[in-house]
Coordinates of C-alpha atoms and ligand atoms in Angstrom, one line a residue:
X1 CA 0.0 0.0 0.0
X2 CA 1.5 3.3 -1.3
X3 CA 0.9 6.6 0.8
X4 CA 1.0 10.0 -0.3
X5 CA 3.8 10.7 1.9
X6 CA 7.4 9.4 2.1
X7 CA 7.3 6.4 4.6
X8 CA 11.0 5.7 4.7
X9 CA 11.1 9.0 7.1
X10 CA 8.6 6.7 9.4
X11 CA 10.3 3.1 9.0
X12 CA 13.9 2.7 10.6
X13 CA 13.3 -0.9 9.3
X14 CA 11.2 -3.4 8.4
X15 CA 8.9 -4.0 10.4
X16 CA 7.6 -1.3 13.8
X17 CA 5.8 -1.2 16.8
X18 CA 3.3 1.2 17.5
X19 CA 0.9 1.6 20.7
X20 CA -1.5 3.9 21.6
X21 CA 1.0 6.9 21.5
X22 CA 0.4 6.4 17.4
X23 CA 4.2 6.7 16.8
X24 CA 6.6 3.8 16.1
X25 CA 8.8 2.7 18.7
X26 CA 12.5 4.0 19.2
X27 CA 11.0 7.6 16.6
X28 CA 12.8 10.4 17.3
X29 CA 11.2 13.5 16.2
X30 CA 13.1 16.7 15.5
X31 CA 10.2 19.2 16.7
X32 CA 6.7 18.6 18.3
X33 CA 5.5 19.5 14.5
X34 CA 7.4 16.4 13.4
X35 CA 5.7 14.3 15.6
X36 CA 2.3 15.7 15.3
X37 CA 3.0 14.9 11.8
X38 CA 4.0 11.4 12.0
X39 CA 1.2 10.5 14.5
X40 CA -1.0 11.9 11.8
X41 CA 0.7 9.6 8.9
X42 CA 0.5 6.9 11.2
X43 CA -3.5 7.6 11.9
X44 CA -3.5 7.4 8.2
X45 CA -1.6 4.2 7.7
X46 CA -3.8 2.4 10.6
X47 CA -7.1 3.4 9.6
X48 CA -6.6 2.4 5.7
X49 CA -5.0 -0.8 6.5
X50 CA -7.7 -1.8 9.0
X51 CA -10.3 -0.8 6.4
X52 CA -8.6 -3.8 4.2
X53 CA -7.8 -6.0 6.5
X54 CA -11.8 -6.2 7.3
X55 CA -12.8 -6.3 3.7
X56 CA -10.2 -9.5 3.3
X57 CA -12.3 -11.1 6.1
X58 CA -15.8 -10.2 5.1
X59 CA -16.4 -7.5 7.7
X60 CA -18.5 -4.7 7.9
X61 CA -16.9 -2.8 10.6
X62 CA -12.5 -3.0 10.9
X63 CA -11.0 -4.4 14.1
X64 CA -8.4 -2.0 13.8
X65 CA -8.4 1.5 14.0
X66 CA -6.3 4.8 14.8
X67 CA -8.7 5.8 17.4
X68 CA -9.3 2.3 18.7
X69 CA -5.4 1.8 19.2
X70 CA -5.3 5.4 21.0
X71 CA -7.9 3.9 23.6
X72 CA -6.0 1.0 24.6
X73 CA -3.3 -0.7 25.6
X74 CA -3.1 -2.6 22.5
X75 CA 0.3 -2.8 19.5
X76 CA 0.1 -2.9 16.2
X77 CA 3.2 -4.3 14.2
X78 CA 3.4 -2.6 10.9
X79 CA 5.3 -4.4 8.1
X80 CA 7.4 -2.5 5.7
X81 CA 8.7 -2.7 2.3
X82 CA 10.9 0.2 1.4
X83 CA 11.1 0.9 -2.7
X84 CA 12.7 3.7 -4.3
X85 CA 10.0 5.9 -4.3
X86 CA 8.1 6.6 -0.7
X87 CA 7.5 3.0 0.0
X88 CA 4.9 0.6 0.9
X89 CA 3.2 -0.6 3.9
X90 CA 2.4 -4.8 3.0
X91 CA 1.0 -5.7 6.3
X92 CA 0.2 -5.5 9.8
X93 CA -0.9 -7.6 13.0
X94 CA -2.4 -6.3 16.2
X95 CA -2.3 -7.9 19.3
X96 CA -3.1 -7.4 23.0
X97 CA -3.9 -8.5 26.5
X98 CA -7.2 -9.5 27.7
X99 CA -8.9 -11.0 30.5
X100 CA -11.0 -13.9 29.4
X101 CA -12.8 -16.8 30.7
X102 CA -11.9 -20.0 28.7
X103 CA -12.1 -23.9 29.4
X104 CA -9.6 -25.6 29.9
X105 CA -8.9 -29.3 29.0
X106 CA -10.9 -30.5 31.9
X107 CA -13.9 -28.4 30.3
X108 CA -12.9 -26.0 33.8
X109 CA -13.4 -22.2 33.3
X110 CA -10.2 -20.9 34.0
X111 CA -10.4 -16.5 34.0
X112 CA -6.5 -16.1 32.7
X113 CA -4.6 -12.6 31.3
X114 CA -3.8 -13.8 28.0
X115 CA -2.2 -11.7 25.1
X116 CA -4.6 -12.4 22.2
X117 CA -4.1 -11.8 18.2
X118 CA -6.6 -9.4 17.3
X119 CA -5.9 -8.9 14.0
X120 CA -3.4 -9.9 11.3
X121 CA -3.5 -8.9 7.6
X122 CA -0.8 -9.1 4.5
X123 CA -1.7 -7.2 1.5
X124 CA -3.2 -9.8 -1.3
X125 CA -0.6 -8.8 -3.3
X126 CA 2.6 -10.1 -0.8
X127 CA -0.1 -13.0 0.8
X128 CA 1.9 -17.0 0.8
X129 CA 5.1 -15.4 0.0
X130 CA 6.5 -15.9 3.3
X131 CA 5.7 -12.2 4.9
X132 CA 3.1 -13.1 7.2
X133 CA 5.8 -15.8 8.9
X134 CA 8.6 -13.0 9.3
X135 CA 6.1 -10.5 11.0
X136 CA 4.2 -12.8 13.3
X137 CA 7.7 -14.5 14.2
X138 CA 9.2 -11.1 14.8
X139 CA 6.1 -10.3 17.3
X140 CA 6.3 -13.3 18.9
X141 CA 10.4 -13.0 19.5
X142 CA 10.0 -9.1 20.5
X143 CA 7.1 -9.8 22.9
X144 CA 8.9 -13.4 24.4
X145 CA 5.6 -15.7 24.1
X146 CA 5.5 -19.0 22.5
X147 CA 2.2 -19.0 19.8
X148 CA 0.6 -21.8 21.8
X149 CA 0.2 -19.2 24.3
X150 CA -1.7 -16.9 22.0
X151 CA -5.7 -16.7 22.3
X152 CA -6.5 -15.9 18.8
X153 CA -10.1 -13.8 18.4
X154 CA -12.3 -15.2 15.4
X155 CA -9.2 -16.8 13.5
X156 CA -9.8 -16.9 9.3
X157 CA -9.9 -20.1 7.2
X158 CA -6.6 -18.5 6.4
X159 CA -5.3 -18.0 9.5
X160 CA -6.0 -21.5 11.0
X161 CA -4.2 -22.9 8.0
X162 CA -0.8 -20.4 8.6
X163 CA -0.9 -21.5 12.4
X164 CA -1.0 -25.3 11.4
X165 CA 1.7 -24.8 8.6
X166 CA 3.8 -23.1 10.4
X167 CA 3.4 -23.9 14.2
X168 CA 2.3 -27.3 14.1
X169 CA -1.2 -26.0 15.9
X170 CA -4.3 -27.7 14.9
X171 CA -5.0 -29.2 18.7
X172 CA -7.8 -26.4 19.8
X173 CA -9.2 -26.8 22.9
X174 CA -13.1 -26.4 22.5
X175 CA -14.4 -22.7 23.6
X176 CA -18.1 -21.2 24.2
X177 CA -17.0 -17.7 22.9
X178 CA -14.9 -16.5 19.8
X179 CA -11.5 -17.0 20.9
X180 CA -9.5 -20.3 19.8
X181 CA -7.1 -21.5 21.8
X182 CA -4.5 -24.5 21.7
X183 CA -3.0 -27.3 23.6
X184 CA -0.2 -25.4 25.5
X185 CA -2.0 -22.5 25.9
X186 CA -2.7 -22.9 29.9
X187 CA 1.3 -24.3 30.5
X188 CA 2.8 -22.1 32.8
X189 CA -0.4 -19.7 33.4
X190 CA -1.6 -18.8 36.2
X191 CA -5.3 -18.5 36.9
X192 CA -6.7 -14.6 38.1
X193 CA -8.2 -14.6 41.3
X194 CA -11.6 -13.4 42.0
X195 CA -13.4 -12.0 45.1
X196 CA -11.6 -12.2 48.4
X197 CA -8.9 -14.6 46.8
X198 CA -12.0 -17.3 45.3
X199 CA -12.3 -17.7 41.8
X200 CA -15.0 -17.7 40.3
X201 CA -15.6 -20.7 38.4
X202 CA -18.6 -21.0 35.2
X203 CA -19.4 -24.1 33.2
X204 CA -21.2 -24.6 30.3
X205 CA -24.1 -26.4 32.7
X206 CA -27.3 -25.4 33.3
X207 CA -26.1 -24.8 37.0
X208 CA -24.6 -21.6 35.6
X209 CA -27.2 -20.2 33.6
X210 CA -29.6 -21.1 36.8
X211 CA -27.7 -19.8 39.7
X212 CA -24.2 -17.6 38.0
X213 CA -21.2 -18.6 38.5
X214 CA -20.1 -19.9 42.0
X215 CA -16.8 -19.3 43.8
X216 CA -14.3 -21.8 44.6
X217 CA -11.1 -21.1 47.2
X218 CA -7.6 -20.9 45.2
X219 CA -6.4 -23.8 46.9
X220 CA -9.0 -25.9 46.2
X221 CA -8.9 -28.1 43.4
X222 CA -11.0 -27.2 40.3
X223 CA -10.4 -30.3 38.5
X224 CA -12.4 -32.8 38.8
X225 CA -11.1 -36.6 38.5
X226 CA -12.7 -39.3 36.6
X227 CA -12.9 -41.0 39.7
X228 CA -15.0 -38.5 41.4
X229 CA -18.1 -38.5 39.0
X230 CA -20.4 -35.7 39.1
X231 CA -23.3 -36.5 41.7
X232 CA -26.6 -37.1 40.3
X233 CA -28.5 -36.0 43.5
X234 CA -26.5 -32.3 43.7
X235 CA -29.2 -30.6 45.4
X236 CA -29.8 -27.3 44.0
X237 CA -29.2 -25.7 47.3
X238 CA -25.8 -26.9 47.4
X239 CA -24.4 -24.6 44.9
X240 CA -22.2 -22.1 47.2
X241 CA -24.4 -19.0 48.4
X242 CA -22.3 -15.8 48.4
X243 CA -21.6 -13.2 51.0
X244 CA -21.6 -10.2 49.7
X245 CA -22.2 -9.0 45.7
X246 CA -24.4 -9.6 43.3
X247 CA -24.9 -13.0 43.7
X248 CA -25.4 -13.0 47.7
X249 CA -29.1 -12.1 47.7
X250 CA -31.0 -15.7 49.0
X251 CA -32.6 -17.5 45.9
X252 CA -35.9 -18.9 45.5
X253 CA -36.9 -23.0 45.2
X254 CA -36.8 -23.2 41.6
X255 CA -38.8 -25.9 40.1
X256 CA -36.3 -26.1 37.1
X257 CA -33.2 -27.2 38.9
X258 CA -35.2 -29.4 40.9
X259 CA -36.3 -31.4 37.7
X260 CA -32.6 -31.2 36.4
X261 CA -31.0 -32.3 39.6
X262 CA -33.7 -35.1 39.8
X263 CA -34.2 -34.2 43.2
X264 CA -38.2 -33.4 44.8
X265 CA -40.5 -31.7 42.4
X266 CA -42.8 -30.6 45.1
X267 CA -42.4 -27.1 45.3
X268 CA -43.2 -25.4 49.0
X269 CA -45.8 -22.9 49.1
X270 CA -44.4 -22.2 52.5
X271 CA -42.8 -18.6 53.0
X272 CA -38.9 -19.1 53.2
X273 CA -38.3 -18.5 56.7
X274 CA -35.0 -19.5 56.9
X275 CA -33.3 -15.7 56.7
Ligands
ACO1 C1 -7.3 -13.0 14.5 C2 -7.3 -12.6 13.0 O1 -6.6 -11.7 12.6 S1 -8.2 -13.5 11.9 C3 -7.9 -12.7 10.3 C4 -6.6 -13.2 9.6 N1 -6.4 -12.5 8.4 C5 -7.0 -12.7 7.2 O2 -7.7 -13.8 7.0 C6 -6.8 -11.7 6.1 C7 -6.4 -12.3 4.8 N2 -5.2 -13.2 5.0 C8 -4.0 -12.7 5.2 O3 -3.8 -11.5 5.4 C9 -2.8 -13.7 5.2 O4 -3.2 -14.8 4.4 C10 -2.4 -14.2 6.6 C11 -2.1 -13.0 7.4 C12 -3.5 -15.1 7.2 C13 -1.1 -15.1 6.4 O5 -0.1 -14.3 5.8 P1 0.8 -14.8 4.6 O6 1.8 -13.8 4.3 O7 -0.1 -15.2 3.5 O8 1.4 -16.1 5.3 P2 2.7 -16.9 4.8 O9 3.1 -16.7 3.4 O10 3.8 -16.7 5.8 O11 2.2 -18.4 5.0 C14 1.4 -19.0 4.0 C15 0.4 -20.0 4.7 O12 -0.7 -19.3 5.3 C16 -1.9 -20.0 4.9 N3 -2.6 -19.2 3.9 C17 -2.2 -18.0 3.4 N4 -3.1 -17.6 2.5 C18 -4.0 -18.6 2.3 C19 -5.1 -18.8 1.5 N5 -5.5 -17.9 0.6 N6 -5.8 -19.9 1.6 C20 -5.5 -20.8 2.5 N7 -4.4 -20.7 3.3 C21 -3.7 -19.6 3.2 C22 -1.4 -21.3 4.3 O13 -1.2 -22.2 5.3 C23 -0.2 -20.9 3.6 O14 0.7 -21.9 3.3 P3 0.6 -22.6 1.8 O15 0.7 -21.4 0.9 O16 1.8 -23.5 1.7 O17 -0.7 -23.2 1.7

């Protein structure tokens, strides 16, 4: 992608980091005019690419904008291709930390800090000749993560195939949201804590949707073996009653979880005393 303006003045080499200061890393500008120029070029360069990179995967909206990348705490790696006239931007990939909840092996929600790809894009023109390798292997070096460790947010048909070729990743461990993850992806994590040190702890069950998520102590173990089954008669009011918060006011009988967790369907029309 050609700009109007010279980007060899922007690109020390080949490929730069930018955050939400909007200027690459390690640019030196001679006067505040310089740099209110660059962020401006930059701005330019962000918003453009972004605009591509959505069209390339069907979007109506891009991922990646100046503005968005001004609001967080979010990088954008810009690849560069320098020519004899004012050279050419041929790709880019943003990536950035989040706090998600995602299942483990064990089917466990585990709520971990993970850095996530949030958006990767080589111009059609440069795509399978190898660029797409040097810039995500350059992030991965510069940042010190392993690509396993990566969540990656609604990954292309394209991207899915690059990860395999390349990384050997085709192992995903099964998610409820939009984020893929792979086997190696927990190694060496460690899971945030929640309320007073407990974590909280969500499942695809109908417990969840019934009741929210409980709160488990750090110490205790989250996994459960294959030789302690799930019990069939788990009485609905067994599910740990909070404190304090949101989930801490006292729940009613419900008729629903009685039927699922086969236990009594008679329903008391007695006022809950028990307060
Ligand atoms: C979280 C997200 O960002 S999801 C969105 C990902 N981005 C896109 O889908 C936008 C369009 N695609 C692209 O921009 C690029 O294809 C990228 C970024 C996915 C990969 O960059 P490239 O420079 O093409 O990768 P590179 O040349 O290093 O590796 C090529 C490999 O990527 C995969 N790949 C690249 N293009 C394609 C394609 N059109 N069809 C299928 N696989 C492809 C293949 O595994 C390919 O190997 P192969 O040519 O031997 O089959």
């Amino acid at each position: 992608m050609e700009f109007r303006f010279n980007l060899h003045q922007l690109f020390r080499s080949k490929i730069v980091k930018i955050n939400n200061s909007l200027l690459p890393s390690a640019f030196v500008a001679a006067s505040r005019r310089g740099a209110l120029d660059a962020t401006a070029q930059i701005s330019e360069i962000i918003n453009y690419i972004g605009q591509l990179s959505a069209a390339a995967q069907g979007l109506t909206n891009p991922v990646t904008t100046s503005q968005k990348l001004r609001n967080s705490d979010h990088s954008i790696y810009l690849l560069f291709e320098p020519n004899d006239k004012n050279g050419l931007v041929v790709g880019y990939l943003k990536i950035g930390k989040k706090s998600l909840y995602v299942f483990d092996q064990n089917g466990e929600t585990q709520n971990v800090a993970a850095p996530c790809l949030l958006d990767f894009y080589i111009h059609e023109s440069r795509q399978r000749t190898g660029l797409g390798l040097i810039l995500f292997q350059y992030m991965l070096d510069n940042e010190g993560i392993r690509p396993e460790e990566l969540a990656i947010d609604r990954p292309s048909e394209k991207l899915l195939g690059f990860l395999q070729k390349h990384y050997g990743l085709y192992k995903k461990i099964p998610q409820m949201n939009n984020f893929v993850v792979y086997e190696g992806f927990f190694t060496g994590k460690q899971p945030a804590t929640d309320i007073n040190g407990r974590r909280m702890h969500i499942t695809a069950s109908p417990n969840t949707n019934l009741f929210g998520p409980t709160f488990m102590p750090c110490e205790e173990p989250i996994r459960r073996s294959q030789s302690q089954p799930r019990q069939n008669g788990l009485s609905p009011t067994q599910v740990t009653q909070q404190q304090v918060g949101r989930y801490a006011a006292r729940r009613p009988v419900c008729s629903m979880a009685q039927i699922i967790h086969n236990t009594s369907t008679a329903v008391s029309t007695e006022p809950n005393r028990n307060y």
